[in-house]
mmCIF file of C-alpha atoms in Angstrom:
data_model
loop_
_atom_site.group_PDB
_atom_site.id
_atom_site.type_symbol
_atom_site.label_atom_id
_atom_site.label_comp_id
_atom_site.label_asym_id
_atom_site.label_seq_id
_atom_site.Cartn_x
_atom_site.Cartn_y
_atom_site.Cartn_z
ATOM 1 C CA UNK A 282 115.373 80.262 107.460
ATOM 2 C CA UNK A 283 114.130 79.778 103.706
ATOM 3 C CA UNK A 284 110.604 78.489 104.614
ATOM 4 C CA UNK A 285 110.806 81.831 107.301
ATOM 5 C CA UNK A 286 111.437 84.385 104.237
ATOM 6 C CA UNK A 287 108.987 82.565 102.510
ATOM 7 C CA UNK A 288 106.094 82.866 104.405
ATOM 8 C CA UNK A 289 107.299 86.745 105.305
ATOM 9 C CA UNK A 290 107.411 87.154 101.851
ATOM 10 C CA UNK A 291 103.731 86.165 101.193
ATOM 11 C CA UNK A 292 102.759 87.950 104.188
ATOM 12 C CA UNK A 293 104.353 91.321 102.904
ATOM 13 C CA UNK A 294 103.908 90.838 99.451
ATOM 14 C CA UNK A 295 101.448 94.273 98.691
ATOM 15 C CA UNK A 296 98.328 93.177 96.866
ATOM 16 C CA UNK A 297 96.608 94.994 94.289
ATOM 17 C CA UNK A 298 93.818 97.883 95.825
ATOM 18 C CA UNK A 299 90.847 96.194 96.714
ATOM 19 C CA UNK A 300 87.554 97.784 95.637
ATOM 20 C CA UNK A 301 85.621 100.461 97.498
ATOM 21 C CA UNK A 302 84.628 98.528 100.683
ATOM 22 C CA UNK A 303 83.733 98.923 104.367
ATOM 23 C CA UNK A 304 86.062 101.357 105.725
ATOM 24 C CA UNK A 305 88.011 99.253 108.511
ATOM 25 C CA UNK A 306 89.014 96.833 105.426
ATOM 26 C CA UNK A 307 89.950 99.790 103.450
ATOM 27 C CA UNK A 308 92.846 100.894 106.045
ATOM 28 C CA UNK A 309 93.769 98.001 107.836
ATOM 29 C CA UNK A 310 97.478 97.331 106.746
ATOM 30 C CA UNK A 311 98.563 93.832 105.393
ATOM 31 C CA UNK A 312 100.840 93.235 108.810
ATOM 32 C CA UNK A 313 102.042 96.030 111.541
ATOM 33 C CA UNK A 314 104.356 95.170 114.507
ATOM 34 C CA UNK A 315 106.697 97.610 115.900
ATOM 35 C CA UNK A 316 110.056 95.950 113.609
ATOM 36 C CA UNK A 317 107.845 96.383 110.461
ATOM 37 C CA UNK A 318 107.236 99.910 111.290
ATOM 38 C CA UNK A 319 110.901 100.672 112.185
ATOM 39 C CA UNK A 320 111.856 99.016 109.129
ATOM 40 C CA UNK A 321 109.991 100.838 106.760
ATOM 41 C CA UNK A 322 110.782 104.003 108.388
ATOM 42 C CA UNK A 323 114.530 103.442 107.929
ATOM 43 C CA UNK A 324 113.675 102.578 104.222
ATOM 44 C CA UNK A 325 111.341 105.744 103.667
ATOM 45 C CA UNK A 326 114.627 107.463 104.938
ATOM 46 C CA UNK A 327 117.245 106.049 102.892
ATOM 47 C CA UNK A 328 115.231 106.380 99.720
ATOM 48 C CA UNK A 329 114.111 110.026 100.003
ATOM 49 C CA UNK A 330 118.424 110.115 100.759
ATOM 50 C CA UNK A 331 119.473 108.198 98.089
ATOM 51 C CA UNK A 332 116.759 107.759 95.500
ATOM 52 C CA UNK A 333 115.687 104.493 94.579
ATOM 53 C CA UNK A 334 118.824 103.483 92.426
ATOM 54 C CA UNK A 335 120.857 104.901 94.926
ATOM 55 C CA UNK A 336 119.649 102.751 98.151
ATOM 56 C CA UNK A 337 120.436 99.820 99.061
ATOM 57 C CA UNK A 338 119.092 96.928 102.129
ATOM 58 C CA UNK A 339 122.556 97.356 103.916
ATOM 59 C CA UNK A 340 122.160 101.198 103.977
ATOM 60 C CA UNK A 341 118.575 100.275 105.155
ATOM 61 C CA UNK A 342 119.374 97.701 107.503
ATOM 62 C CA UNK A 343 121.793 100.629 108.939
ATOM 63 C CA UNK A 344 119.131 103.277 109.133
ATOM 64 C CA UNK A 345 116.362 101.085 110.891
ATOM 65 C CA UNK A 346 118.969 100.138 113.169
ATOM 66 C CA UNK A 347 118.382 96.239 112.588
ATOM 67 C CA UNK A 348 120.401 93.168 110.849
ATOM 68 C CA UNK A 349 120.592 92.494 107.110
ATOM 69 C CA UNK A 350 118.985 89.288 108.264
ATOM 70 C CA UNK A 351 116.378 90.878 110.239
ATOM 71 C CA UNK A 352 115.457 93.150 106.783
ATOM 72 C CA UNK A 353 115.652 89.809 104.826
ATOM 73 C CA UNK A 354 112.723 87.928 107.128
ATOM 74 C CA UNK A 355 110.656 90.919 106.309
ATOM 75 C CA UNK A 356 111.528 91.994 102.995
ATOM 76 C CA UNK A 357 113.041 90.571 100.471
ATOM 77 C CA UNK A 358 113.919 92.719 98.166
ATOM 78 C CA UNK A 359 114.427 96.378 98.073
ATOM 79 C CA UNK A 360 111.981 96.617 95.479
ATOM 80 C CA UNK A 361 109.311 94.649 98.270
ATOM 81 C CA UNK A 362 110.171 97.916 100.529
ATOM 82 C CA UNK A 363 109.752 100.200 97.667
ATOM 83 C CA UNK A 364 106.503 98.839 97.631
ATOM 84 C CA UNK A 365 105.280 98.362 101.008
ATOM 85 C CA UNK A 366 106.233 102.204 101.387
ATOM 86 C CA UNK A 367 103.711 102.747 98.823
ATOM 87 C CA UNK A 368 100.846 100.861 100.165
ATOM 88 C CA UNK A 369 101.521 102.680 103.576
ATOM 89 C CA UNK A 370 100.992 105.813 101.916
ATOM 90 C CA UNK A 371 97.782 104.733 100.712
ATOM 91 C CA UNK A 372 96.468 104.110 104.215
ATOM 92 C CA UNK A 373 97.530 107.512 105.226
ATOM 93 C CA UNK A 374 95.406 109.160 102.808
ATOM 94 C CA UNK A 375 92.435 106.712 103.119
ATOM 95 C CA UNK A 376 92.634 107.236 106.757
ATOM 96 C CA UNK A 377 92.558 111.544 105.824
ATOM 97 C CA UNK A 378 89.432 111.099 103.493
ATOM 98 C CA UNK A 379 87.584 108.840 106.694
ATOM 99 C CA UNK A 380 88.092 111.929 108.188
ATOM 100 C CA UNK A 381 85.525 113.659 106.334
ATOM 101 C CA UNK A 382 83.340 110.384 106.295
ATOM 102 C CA UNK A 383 83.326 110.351 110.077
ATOM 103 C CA UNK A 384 83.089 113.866 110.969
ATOM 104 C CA UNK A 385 80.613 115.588 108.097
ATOM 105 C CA UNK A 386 78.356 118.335 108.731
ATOM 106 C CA UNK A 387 75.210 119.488 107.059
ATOM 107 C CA UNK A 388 77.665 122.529 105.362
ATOM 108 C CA UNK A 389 78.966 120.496 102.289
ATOM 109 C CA UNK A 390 81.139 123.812 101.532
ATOM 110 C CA UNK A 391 82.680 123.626 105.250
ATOM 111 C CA UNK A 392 82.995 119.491 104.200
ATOM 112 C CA UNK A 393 84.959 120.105 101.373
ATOM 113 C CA UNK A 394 87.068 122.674 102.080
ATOM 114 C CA UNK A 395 87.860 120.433 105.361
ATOM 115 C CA UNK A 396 88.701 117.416 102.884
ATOM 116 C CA UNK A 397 90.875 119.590 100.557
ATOM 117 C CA UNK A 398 92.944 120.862 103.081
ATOM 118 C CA UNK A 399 93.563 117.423 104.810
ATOM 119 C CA UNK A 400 94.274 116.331 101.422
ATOM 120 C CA UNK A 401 96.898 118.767 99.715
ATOM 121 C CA UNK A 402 98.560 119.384 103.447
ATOM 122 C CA UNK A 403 99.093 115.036 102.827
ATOM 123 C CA UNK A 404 100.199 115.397 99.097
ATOM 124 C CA UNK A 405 102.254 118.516 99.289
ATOM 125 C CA UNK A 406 104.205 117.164 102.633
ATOM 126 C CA UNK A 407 108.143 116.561 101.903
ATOM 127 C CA UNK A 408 107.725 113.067 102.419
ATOM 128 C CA UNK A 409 104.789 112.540 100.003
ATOM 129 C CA UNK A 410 106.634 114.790 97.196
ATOM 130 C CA UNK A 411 109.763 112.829 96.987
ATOM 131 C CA UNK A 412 108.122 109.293 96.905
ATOM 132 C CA UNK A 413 106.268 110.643 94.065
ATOM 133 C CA UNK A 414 109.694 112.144 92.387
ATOM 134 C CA UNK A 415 111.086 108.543 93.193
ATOM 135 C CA UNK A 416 107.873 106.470 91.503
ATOM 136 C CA UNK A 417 108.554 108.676 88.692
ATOM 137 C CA UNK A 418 111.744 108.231 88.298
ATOM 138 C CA UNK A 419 111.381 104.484 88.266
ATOM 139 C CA UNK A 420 108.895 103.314 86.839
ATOM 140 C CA UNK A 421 110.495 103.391 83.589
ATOM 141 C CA UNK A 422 112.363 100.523 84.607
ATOM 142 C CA UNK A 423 109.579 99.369 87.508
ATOM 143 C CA UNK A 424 106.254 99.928 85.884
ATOM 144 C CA UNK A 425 104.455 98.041 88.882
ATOM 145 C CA UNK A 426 105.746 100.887 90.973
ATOM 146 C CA UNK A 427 103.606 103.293 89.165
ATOM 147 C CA UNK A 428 100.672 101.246 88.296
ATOM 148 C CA UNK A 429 100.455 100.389 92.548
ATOM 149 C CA UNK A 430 101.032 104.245 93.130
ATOM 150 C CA UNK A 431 98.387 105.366 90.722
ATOM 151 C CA UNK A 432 96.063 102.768 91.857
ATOM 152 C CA UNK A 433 96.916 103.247 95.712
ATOM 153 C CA UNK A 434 96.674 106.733 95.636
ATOM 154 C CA UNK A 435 94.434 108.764 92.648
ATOM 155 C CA UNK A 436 92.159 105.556 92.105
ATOM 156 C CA UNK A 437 91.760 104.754 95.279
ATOM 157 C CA UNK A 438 91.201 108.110 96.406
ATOM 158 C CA UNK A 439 88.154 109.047 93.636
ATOM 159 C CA UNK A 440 86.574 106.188 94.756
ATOM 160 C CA UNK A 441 86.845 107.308 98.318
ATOM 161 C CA UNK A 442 85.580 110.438 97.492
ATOM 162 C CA UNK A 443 82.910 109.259 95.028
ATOM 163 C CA UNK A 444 80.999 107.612 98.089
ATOM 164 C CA UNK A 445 80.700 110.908 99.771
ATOM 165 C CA UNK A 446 79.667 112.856 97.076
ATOM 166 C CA UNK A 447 77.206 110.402 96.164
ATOM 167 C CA UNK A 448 75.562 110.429 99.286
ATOM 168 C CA UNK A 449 75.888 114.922 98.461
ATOM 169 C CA UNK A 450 73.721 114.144 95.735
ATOM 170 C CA UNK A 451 71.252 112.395 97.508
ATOM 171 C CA UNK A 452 70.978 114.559 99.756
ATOM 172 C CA UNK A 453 70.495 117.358 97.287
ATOM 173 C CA UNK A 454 73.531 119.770 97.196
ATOM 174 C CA UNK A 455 74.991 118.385 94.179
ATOM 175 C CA UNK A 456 73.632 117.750 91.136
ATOM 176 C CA UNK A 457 73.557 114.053 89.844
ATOM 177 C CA UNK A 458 76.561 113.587 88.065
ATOM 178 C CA UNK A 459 80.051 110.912 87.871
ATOM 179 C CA UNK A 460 80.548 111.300 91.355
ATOM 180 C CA UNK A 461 84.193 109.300 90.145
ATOM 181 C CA UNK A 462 85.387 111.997 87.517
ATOM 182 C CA UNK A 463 83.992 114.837 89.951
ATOM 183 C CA UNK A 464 86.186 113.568 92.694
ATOM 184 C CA UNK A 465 88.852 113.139 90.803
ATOM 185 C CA UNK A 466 88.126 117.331 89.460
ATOM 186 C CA UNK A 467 88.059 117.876 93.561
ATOM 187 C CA UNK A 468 91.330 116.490 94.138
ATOM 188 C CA UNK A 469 92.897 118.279 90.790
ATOM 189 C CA UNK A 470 91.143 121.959 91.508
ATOM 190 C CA UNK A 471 92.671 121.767 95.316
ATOM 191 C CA UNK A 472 96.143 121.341 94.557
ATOM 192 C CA UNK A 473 96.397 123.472 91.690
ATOM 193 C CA UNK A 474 99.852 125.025 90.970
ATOM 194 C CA UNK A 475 100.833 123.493 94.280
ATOM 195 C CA UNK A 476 102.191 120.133 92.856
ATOM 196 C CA UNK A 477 103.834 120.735 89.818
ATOM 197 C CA UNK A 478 105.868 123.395 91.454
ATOM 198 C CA UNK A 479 106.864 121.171 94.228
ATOM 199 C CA UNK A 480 107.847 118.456 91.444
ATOM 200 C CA UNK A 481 110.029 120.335 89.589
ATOM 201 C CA UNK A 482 111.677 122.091 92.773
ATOM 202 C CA UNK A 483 110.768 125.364 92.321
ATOM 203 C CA UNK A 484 108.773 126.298 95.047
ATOM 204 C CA UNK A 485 108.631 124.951 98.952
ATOM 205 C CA UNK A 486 106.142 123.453 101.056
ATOM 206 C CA UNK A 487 103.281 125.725 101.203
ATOM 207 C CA UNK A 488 102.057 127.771 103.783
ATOM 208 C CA UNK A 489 98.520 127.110 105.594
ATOM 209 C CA UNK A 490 97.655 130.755 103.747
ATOM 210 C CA UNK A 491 98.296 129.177 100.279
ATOM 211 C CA UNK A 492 96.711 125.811 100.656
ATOM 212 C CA UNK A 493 93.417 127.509 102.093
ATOM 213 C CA UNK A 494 93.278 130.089 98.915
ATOM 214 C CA UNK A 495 93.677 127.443 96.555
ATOM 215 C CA UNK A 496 91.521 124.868 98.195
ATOM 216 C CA UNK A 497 88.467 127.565 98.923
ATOM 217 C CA UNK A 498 89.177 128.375 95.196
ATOM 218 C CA UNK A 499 88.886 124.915 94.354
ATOM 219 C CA UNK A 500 85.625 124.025 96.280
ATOM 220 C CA UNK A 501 84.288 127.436 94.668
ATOM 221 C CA UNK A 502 85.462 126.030 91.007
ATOM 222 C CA UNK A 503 83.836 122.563 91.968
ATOM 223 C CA UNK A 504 81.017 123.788 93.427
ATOM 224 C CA UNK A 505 79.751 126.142 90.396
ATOM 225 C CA UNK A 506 80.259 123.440 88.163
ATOM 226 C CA UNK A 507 78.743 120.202 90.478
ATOM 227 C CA UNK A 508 76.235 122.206 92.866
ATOM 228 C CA UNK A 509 72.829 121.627 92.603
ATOM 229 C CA UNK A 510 70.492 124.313 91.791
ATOM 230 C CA UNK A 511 68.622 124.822 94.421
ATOM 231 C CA UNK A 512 66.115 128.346 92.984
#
């Protein structure tokens, strides 16, 4: 049973982002099977409960319906979970910004205002906001839990992004630029307001109404200060 944990542990173990590759190697998770999945959705349960301090791998064990031993040969630790939630965040939003790989059209202001509302419907959802509150609240104590967050998420994102808009500027509707700090404006200008009120828990989910004001705003913002000149 030791050498089993072991080798589960290796497999699950979340590795550091990789670099901006081809897209299929950016999403494709470290291991999924059906017991993984339930596991992890017992733990994303549990913590959003309990917080991070609070949880524990019998009250997960409990939630995903499996044994303590079961939990063990896939994880570890509870900080392993912690962390495999993370990285399966990450593929959710890579997966949202292939969206906009896949399906652009020549309107880059129709593109963007696609992406940004994909995006801040992902980052505003109830799910996303409390494993944010919980990384925060942690990483005091876990600083790998924000470093993997910041990388798996914002870092990984900009670079994302920053393909796109590079191929924008070849193309000739933006102007050249860092296509890594102007993604990383993108992502800020869409979501403004939105997030810090949702972190501090004074304000809901937002309606489709709000996101699309503040996102059209956003690409407007972006695009006065990024779009290429074309008189």
């Amino acid at each position: 049973m030791t050498a089993v944990r072991r080798s589960k542990k290796n497999a699950d173990r979340v590795a550091a982002p990789a670099p901006a590759a081809a897209l299929s190697a950016d999403v494709a998770p470290v291991e999924d099977n059906a017991k993984r999945r339930q596991i992890l959705e017992g733990a994303r349960l549990v913590f959003r409960a309990k917080g991070f301090d609070g949880a524990s791998m019998e009250m997960i064990a409990r939630q995903a319906n499996v044994s303590k031993g079961t939990l063990y040969v896939y994880f570890d630790s509870k900080e392993a979970l912690f962390e495999a939630l993370i990285h399966a965040d990450r593929h959710r939003q890579a997966e949202a910004l292939m969206d906009v790989e896949a399906n652009r059209v020549e309107d880059i202001v129709a593109d963007l205002q696609r992406l940004g509302r994909t995006y801040v419907r992902l980052m505003t959802s109830p799910d996303k906001v409390a494993m944010l509150r919980m990384v925060i609240g942690a990483a005091e104590r876990f600083p790998q839990f924000g470093q993997l967050l910041y990388e798996a998420g914002p870092v990984c994102g900009a670079a994302r992004l920053s393909r796109y808009l590079e191929s924008r500027v070849a193309s000739g509707d933006l102007k050249p630029c860092d296509t890594t700090l102007a993604a990383s404006h993108f992502f800020e200008l869409c979501v403004a307001r939105l997030m810090k009120r949702l972190l501090f828990g004074v304000s809901t989910t937002p309606s489709e109404e709000e996101i699309a004001k503040t996102v059209d705003l956003g690409v407007d913002v972006f695009l006065a200060a990024y779009g290429a000149d074309r008189r």
